[in-house]
């Protein structure tokens, strides 16, 4: 199966499996796992932060960050279409006991005027604004600009409010902007990024930030049951994600662009070019949704979900240029026989 549903479907590479089999491990709750220590040091270095923490999932990483930055009863500012708001089971309300103040996103980034209006003043009736959460690359396939990040960070520093970046695909954002990731991370206090998406690890995400933040975060990870033992078997894959896979993301972006152009040339198909920044293509097909999914599946292609009328297709390490060519050829046959 050629799987366009998400970059989470990437299988660990052969090199990863070998490294996992040979990983030197220890009990990571005792901070005794040398492979995890190496991974955390590398993640901190690459992102230009003091320290890092390996976590089982991106959701847990974001939620630990919220728990660590805020206190019970605070309000957090989040994008109305963000992952933290929409796809984490309302966890911030349950785990950190905070409420959400929603701000719209434009061009993949929080509307800064909306953030400014959303920050609470000192009033006995109001909760305190404890955190601003940003998302880059945004799940809608758009990369927020460096200018927006800088403007928001300067504002937040003046107000003494921390920023957490949900950077599940931060390396895709950096690849799109053609900058070192530190150019982005200088504008956030903490950052979560996923090893398990485009970077092809089977499991795992990293949370990075200051030494004192990560110390508290480590305890919150334990509270959530996320303290793991000989987890260096996963850390070994994570190291390959950061040392090798991180550097090939442009290939996924180029493949997505190739796919977008090929789709756009098909009669009646419309690509959303405003969302064409990373490894995602949003396309409005001129075919019945269920029929298209069914027929393509019969031929060995799994398609993603819909956002309104737009189908999402995601390129990744397990999809080659040849796979895309054969996808387009099959799609044209399906259209012809419809
Ligand atoms: C995938 C994703 C997450 C969460 O990652 P999981 O590992 O699936 O919990 C968070 N934020 C964004 C934007 C994502 O795309």
Coordinates of C-alpha atoms and ligand atoms in Angstrom, one line a residue:
X1 CA 0.0 0.0 0.0
X2 CA 1.2 3.5 -0.9
X3 CA -0.1 5.5 2.1
X4 CA -0.9 9.2 1.6
X5 CA -3.0 9.5 4.8
X6 CA -0.3 11.0 7.0
X7 CA 3.4 11.2 7.6
X8 CA 2.7 9.3 10.9
X9 CA 2.5 6.1 8.8
X10 CA 6.2 6.1 8.1
X11 CA 7.8 2.8 9.0
X12 CA 11.2 2.7 10.8
X13 CA 14.0 2.4 8.3
X14 CA 16.4 -0.6 8.1
X15 CA 19.1 1.5 9.8
X16 CA 16.7 2.4 12.6
X17 CA 15.8 -1.3 13.2
X18 CA 19.5 -2.2 13.3
X19 CA 20.3 0.7 15.7
X20 CA 17.3 -0.3 17.9
X21 CA 18.5 -3.9 18.1
X22 CA 22.0 -2.7 19.2
X23 CA 21.0 0.2 21.5
X24 CA 22.8 0.5 24.7
X25 CA 20.1 1.0 27.3
X26 CA 19.5 1.7 31.0
X27 CA 16.6 2.7 33.3
X28 CA 15.6 6.2 32.1
X29 CA 13.5 6.9 35.2
X30 CA 16.9 6.8 37.0
X31 CA 18.3 8.9 34.1
X32 CA 20.5 5.9 33.4
X33 CA 19.8 5.4 29.7
X34 CA 22.8 6.6 27.7
X35 CA 21.0 6.5 24.4
X36 CA 18.2 8.7 25.6
X37 CA 20.7 11.0 27.2
X38 CA 22.5 11.4 23.9
X39 CA 19.2 12.0 22.1
X40 CA 18.1 14.7 24.6
X41 CA 21.5 16.4 24.4
X42 CA 21.3 16.3 20.6
X43 CA 17.7 17.7 20.6
X44 CA 18.7 20.5 22.9
X45 CA 21.7 21.4 20.8
X46 CA 19.9 21.3 17.5
X47 CA 17.1 23.5 18.8
X48 CA 19.4 25.9 20.7
X49 CA 17.7 25.2 24.1
X50 CA 19.3 24.2 27.4
X51 CA 17.6 20.8 27.9
X52 CA 15.3 18.3 26.3
X53 CA 13.0 15.5 27.4
X54 CA 11.9 12.4 25.4
X55 CA 8.2 11.8 25.6
X56 CA 6.0 9.0 24.1
X57 CA 3.8 11.3 22.0
X58 CA 3.4 14.8 20.7
X59 CA 0.1 15.1 22.6
X60 CA 1.9 14.2 25.9
X61 CA 4.7 16.7 25.1
X62 CA 2.3 19.6 24.5
X63 CA 0.3 18.7 27.6
X64 CA 3.4 18.4 29.8
X65 CA 4.4 21.9 28.5
X66 CA 1.0 23.4 29.4
X67 CA 1.1 21.8 32.9
X68 CA 4.6 23.0 33.5
X69 CA 4.1 26.6 32.3
X70 CA 0.8 27.2 34.0
X71 CA -1.0 26.9 37.3
X72 CA -4.6 25.6 37.9
X73 CA -7.2 28.2 36.8
X74 CA -5.0 30.0 34.3
X75 CA -6.2 30.7 30.8
X76 CA -4.1 29.8 27.8
X77 CA -4.2 31.5 24.4
X78 CA -4.4 29.0 21.5
X79 CA -5.3 28.9 17.9
X80 CA -9.0 28.1 17.1
X81 CA -7.8 25.6 14.6
X82 CA -4.8 24.3 16.5
X83 CA -4.0 20.7 17.4
X84 CA -3.8 21.6 21.1
X85 CA -7.4 23.0 21.0
X86 CA -9.0 20.5 18.7
X87 CA -7.2 17.2 18.7
X88 CA -6.0 16.6 22.2
X89 CA -9.2 15.5 23.8
X90 CA -9.6 18.7 25.7
X91 CA -6.6 17.6 27.8
X92 CA -5.5 21.0 28.9
X93 CA -8.8 21.5 30.8
X94 CA -8.5 18.0 32.3
X95 CA -4.8 17.8 33.2
X96 CA -3.6 21.4 33.8
X97 CA -7.1 22.7 34.7
X98 CA -6.8 25.7 32.5
X99 CA -9.3 27.2 30.1
X100 CA -8.8 28.1 26.5
X101 CA -8.9 31.6 24.9
X102 CA -9.3 31.0 21.2
X103 CA -7.6 33.2 18.6
X104 CA -8.0 32.8 14.8
X105 CA -5.1 31.9 12.6
X106 CA -4.2 33.7 9.4
X107 CA -1.5 32.4 7.1
X108 CA -0.8 29.6 9.5
X109 CA -0.2 31.8 12.5
X110 CA -2.1 33.3 15.4
X111 CA -3.7 36.6 14.6
X112 CA -1.4 38.9 16.7
X113 CA -4.1 41.5 17.3
X114 CA -6.3 38.8 18.5
X115 CA -3.6 37.7 21.0
X116 CA -3.1 41.2 22.2
X117 CA -6.9 41.6 22.9
X118 CA -7.0 38.2 24.5
X119 CA -4.4 38.8 27.2
X120 CA -6.1 39.3 30.5
X121 CA -5.7 42.5 32.5
X122 CA -5.4 42.5 36.3
X123 CA -9.1 42.2 37.4
X124 CA -10.6 40.2 40.2
X125 CA -13.1 38.6 37.7
X126 CA -10.5 37.3 35.3
X127 CA -8.3 34.3 35.1
X128 CA -4.6 35.0 34.5
X129 CA -3.2 34.4 31.0
X130 CA -0.6 31.7 31.7
X131 CA 0.7 30.7 28.3
X132 CA 0.5 31.4 24.6
X133 CA 0.6 28.4 22.3
X134 CA 1.7 28.6 18.7
X135 CA 1.8 25.9 16.1
X136 CA 4.4 25.8 13.3
X137 CA 4.2 24.3 10.7
X138 CA 0.5 24.6 11.2
X139 CA -1.6 21.4 10.7
X140 CA -3.3 23.1 7.8
X141 CA 0.0 22.7 5.8
X142 CA 1.0 26.4 6.2
X143 CA 4.2 27.7 7.7
X144 CA 4.0 30.8 9.9
X145 CA 6.4 33.6 9.1
X146 CA 9.5 34.5 11.1
X147 CA 8.3 38.0 11.3
X148 CA 5.0 36.9 13.0
X149 CA 7.0 34.7 15.4
X150 CA 9.3 37.5 16.3
X151 CA 6.5 40.1 16.8
X152 CA 4.5 37.7 19.0
X153 CA 7.6 36.8 21.1
X154 CA 8.5 40.4 21.7
X155 CA 5.0 41.2 22.8
X156 CA 4.8 38.1 25.1
X157 CA 8.2 38.9 26.7
X158 CA 6.9 42.4 27.5
X159 CA 3.9 40.9 29.2
X160 CA 5.9 38.2 30.9
X161 CA 3.9 35.4 29.3
X162 CA 5.7 32.3 28.1
X163 CA 5.3 30.9 24.6
X164 CA 5.0 27.2 23.8
X165 CA 5.4 26.0 20.2
X166 CA 3.6 22.9 19.0
X167 CA 6.3 22.1 16.5
X168 CA 5.2 18.6 15.6
X169 CA 6.5 19.5 12.1
X170 CA 9.0 22.3 13.1
X171 CA 11.7 20.8 10.8
X172 CA 9.3 21.0 7.9
X173 CA 8.8 24.6 8.7
X174 CA 12.5 25.2 8.9
X175 CA 13.0 23.3 5.6
X176 CA 10.3 25.4 3.9
X177 CA 11.8 28.7 5.2
X178 CA 15.3 27.4 4.4
X179 CA 16.6 28.4 7.8
X180 CA 18.3 26.7 10.7
X181 CA 15.7 25.6 13.2
X182 CA 17.3 27.8 15.8
X183 CA 16.1 30.8 13.8
X184 CA 12.6 29.6 14.7
X185 CA 13.2 28.4 18.2
X186 CA 14.7 31.7 19.4
X187 CA 11.1 32.9 19.4
X188 CA 9.6 30.3 21.7
X189 CA 10.4 29.4 25.3
X190 CA 9.5 25.7 24.9
X191 CA 9.0 23.5 21.9
X192 CA 7.6 20.1 21.2
X193 CA 8.5 18.3 18.0
X194 CA 7.7 14.8 16.7
X195 CA 10.2 12.1 15.8
X196 CA 7.4 9.9 14.7
X197 CA 6.1 11.9 11.7
X198 CA 8.2 12.9 8.7
X199 CA 11.4 11.9 10.7
X200 CA 10.2 8.3 10.5
X201 CA 10.8 7.1 14.0
X202 CA 8.2 4.5 15.2
X203 CA 7.4 6.3 18.5
X204 CA 8.4 9.5 20.3
X205 CA 8.5 13.2 20.5
X206 CA 10.9 15.7 22.2
X207 CA 10.1 18.6 24.5
X208 CA 12.8 21.2 24.8
X209 CA 13.3 24.4 26.9
X210 CA 15.3 25.8 29.8
X211 CA 17.0 23.6 32.3
X212 CA 14.5 24.4 35.1
X213 CA 11.5 24.0 32.7
X214 CA 12.7 20.5 31.7
X215 CA 13.3 19.5 35.3
X216 CA 9.7 20.3 36.2
X217 CA 8.5 18.7 32.9
X218 CA 10.3 15.5 33.8
X219 CA 8.3 15.3 37.0
X220 CA 5.1 16.0 35.1
X221 CA 5.9 13.3 32.6
X222 CA 6.2 10.9 35.6
X223 CA 2.8 12.1 36.9
X224 CA 1.2 11.2 33.6
X225 CA 2.8 7.8 33.6
X226 CA 5.2 8.7 30.9
X227 CA 8.4 7.7 32.8
X228 CA 9.9 4.9 30.8
X229 CA 12.5 2.3 31.5
X230 CA 14.9 0.9 28.8
X231 CA 13.6 3.4 26.3
X232 CA 16.9 3.7 24.5
X233 CA 15.6 1.2 22.0
X234 CA 13.4 4.1 20.8
X235 CA 16.1 6.7 21.4
X236 CA 18.3 4.8 18.9
X237 CA 15.7 5.4 16.2
X238 CA 15.3 9.0 17.4
X239 CA 19.0 9.7 16.9
X240 CA 18.7 8.6 13.2
X241 CA 15.6 10.8 12.9
X242 CA 17.7 13.8 14.0
X243 CA 21.0 12.9 12.4
X244 CA 19.8 11.6 9.0
X245 CA 16.0 11.9 8.3
X246 CA 15.8 15.6 9.3
X247 CA 18.1 16.4 6.3
X248 CA 15.9 14.7 3.7
X249 CA 12.6 16.6 4.3
X250 CA 13.1 18.7 1.3
X251 CA 12.6 15.6 -0.8
X252 CA 9.1 15.2 0.7
X253 CA 8.4 18.9 0.0
X254 CA 9.5 18.6 -3.6
X255 CA 7.5 15.4 -4.0
X256 CA 4.4 17.2 -2.7
X257 CA 5.0 20.0 -5.1
X258 CA 5.3 17.5 -8.0
X259 CA 2.1 15.8 -6.9
X260 CA 0.3 19.2 -6.6
X261 CA 1.2 20.2 -10.1
X262 CA 0.2 16.8 -11.5
X263 CA -3.2 16.9 -9.7
X264 CA -3.9 20.5 -10.7
X265 CA -3.5 19.5 -14.4
X266 CA -6.4 17.0 -14.1
X267 CA -9.7 18.4 -15.4
X268 CA -11.9 19.7 -12.6
X269 CA -9.3 19.0 -9.8
X270 CA -8.3 22.1 -7.8
X271 CA -5.3 22.4 -5.6
X272 CA -5.3 24.9 -2.7
X273 CA -2.1 26.7 -3.5
X274 CA -2.4 28.8 -0.3
X275 CA -1.7 25.7 1.7
X276 CA 1.2 24.5 -0.3
X277 CA 4.2 24.9 2.0
X278 CA 5.3 21.6 3.4
X279 CA 4.7 17.9 2.7
X280 CA 0.9 18.2 2.3
X281 CA -1.3 18.8 -0.7
X282 CA -5.0 19.9 -0.3
X283 CA -7.0 19.1 -3.5
X284 CA -10.6 19.3 -4.4
X285 CA -11.3 16.3 -6.6
X286 CA -13.9 16.3 -9.3
X287 CA -15.1 12.8 -8.2
X288 CA -17.3 11.3 -5.5
X289 CA -15.3 11.1 -2.3
X290 CA -16.3 7.5 -1.4
X291 CA -15.9 6.2 -4.9
X292 CA -12.4 7.8 -5.2
X293 CA -11.2 6.4 -1.9
X294 CA -12.6 2.9 -2.7
X295 CA -11.2 2.7 -6.2
X296 CA -7.8 4.0 -5.3
X297 CA -7.7 1.6 -2.3
X298 CA -8.4 -1.3 -4.7
X299 CA -5.3 -0.2 -6.7
X300 CA -3.1 0.0 -3.6
X301 CA -3.3 3.7 -2.6
X302 CA -4.6 5.0 0.7
X303 CA -5.9 8.6 0.6
X304 CA -6.2 11.0 3.6
X305 CA -9.3 12.7 5.1
X306 CA -11.2 15.7 4.0
X307 CA -11.2 19.3 5.2
X308 CA -14.5 20.4 3.8
X309 CA -14.2 19.6 0.1
X310 CA -10.5 19.3 0.1
X311 CA -8.7 16.0 0.3
X312 CA -5.4 15.9 2.2
X313 CA -2.5 14.0 0.7
X314 CA 0.8 13.7 2.6
X315 CA 4.2 12.8 1.2
X316 CA 6.9 11.1 3.4
X317 CA 9.9 8.8 3.5
X318 CA 7.9 5.8 2.3
X319 CA 6.6 7.5 -0.9
X320 CA 8.9 7.9 -3.8
X321 CA 8.6 10.0 -7.0
X322 CA 7.8 6.8 -8.9
X323 CA 5.0 6.0 -6.4
X324 CA 3.5 9.5 -7.1
X325 CA 3.8 8.9 -10.9
X326 CA 2.0 5.6 -10.6
X327 CA -0.6 7.2 -8.3
X328 CA -1.4 9.9 -10.9
X329 CA -1.6 7.3 -13.7
X330 CA -4.0 5.1 -11.6
X331 CA -6.1 8.2 -10.7
X332 CA -6.5 9.1 -14.4
X333 CA -7.6 5.5 -15.1
X334 CA -10.2 5.7 -12.3
X335 CA -11.5 9.0 -13.6
X336 CA -11.8 7.6 -17.2
X337 CA -13.8 4.5 -16.1
X338 CA -16.0 6.5 -13.7
Ligands
LIG1 C1 0.7 15.0 15.2 C2 0.5 16.3 15.9 C3 0.6 16.4 17.3 C4 0.6 15.3 18.3 O1 1.3 14.2 18.0 P1 0.9 12.7 18.5 O2 2.2 12.1 18.6 O3 0.0 12.1 17.5 O4 0.2 12.8 19.9 C5 0.5 17.7 17.8 N1 0.4 18.8 17.1 C6 0.4 18.7 15.7 C7 0.3 20.0 14.9 C8 0.4 17.5 15.1 O5 0.4 17.4 13.8

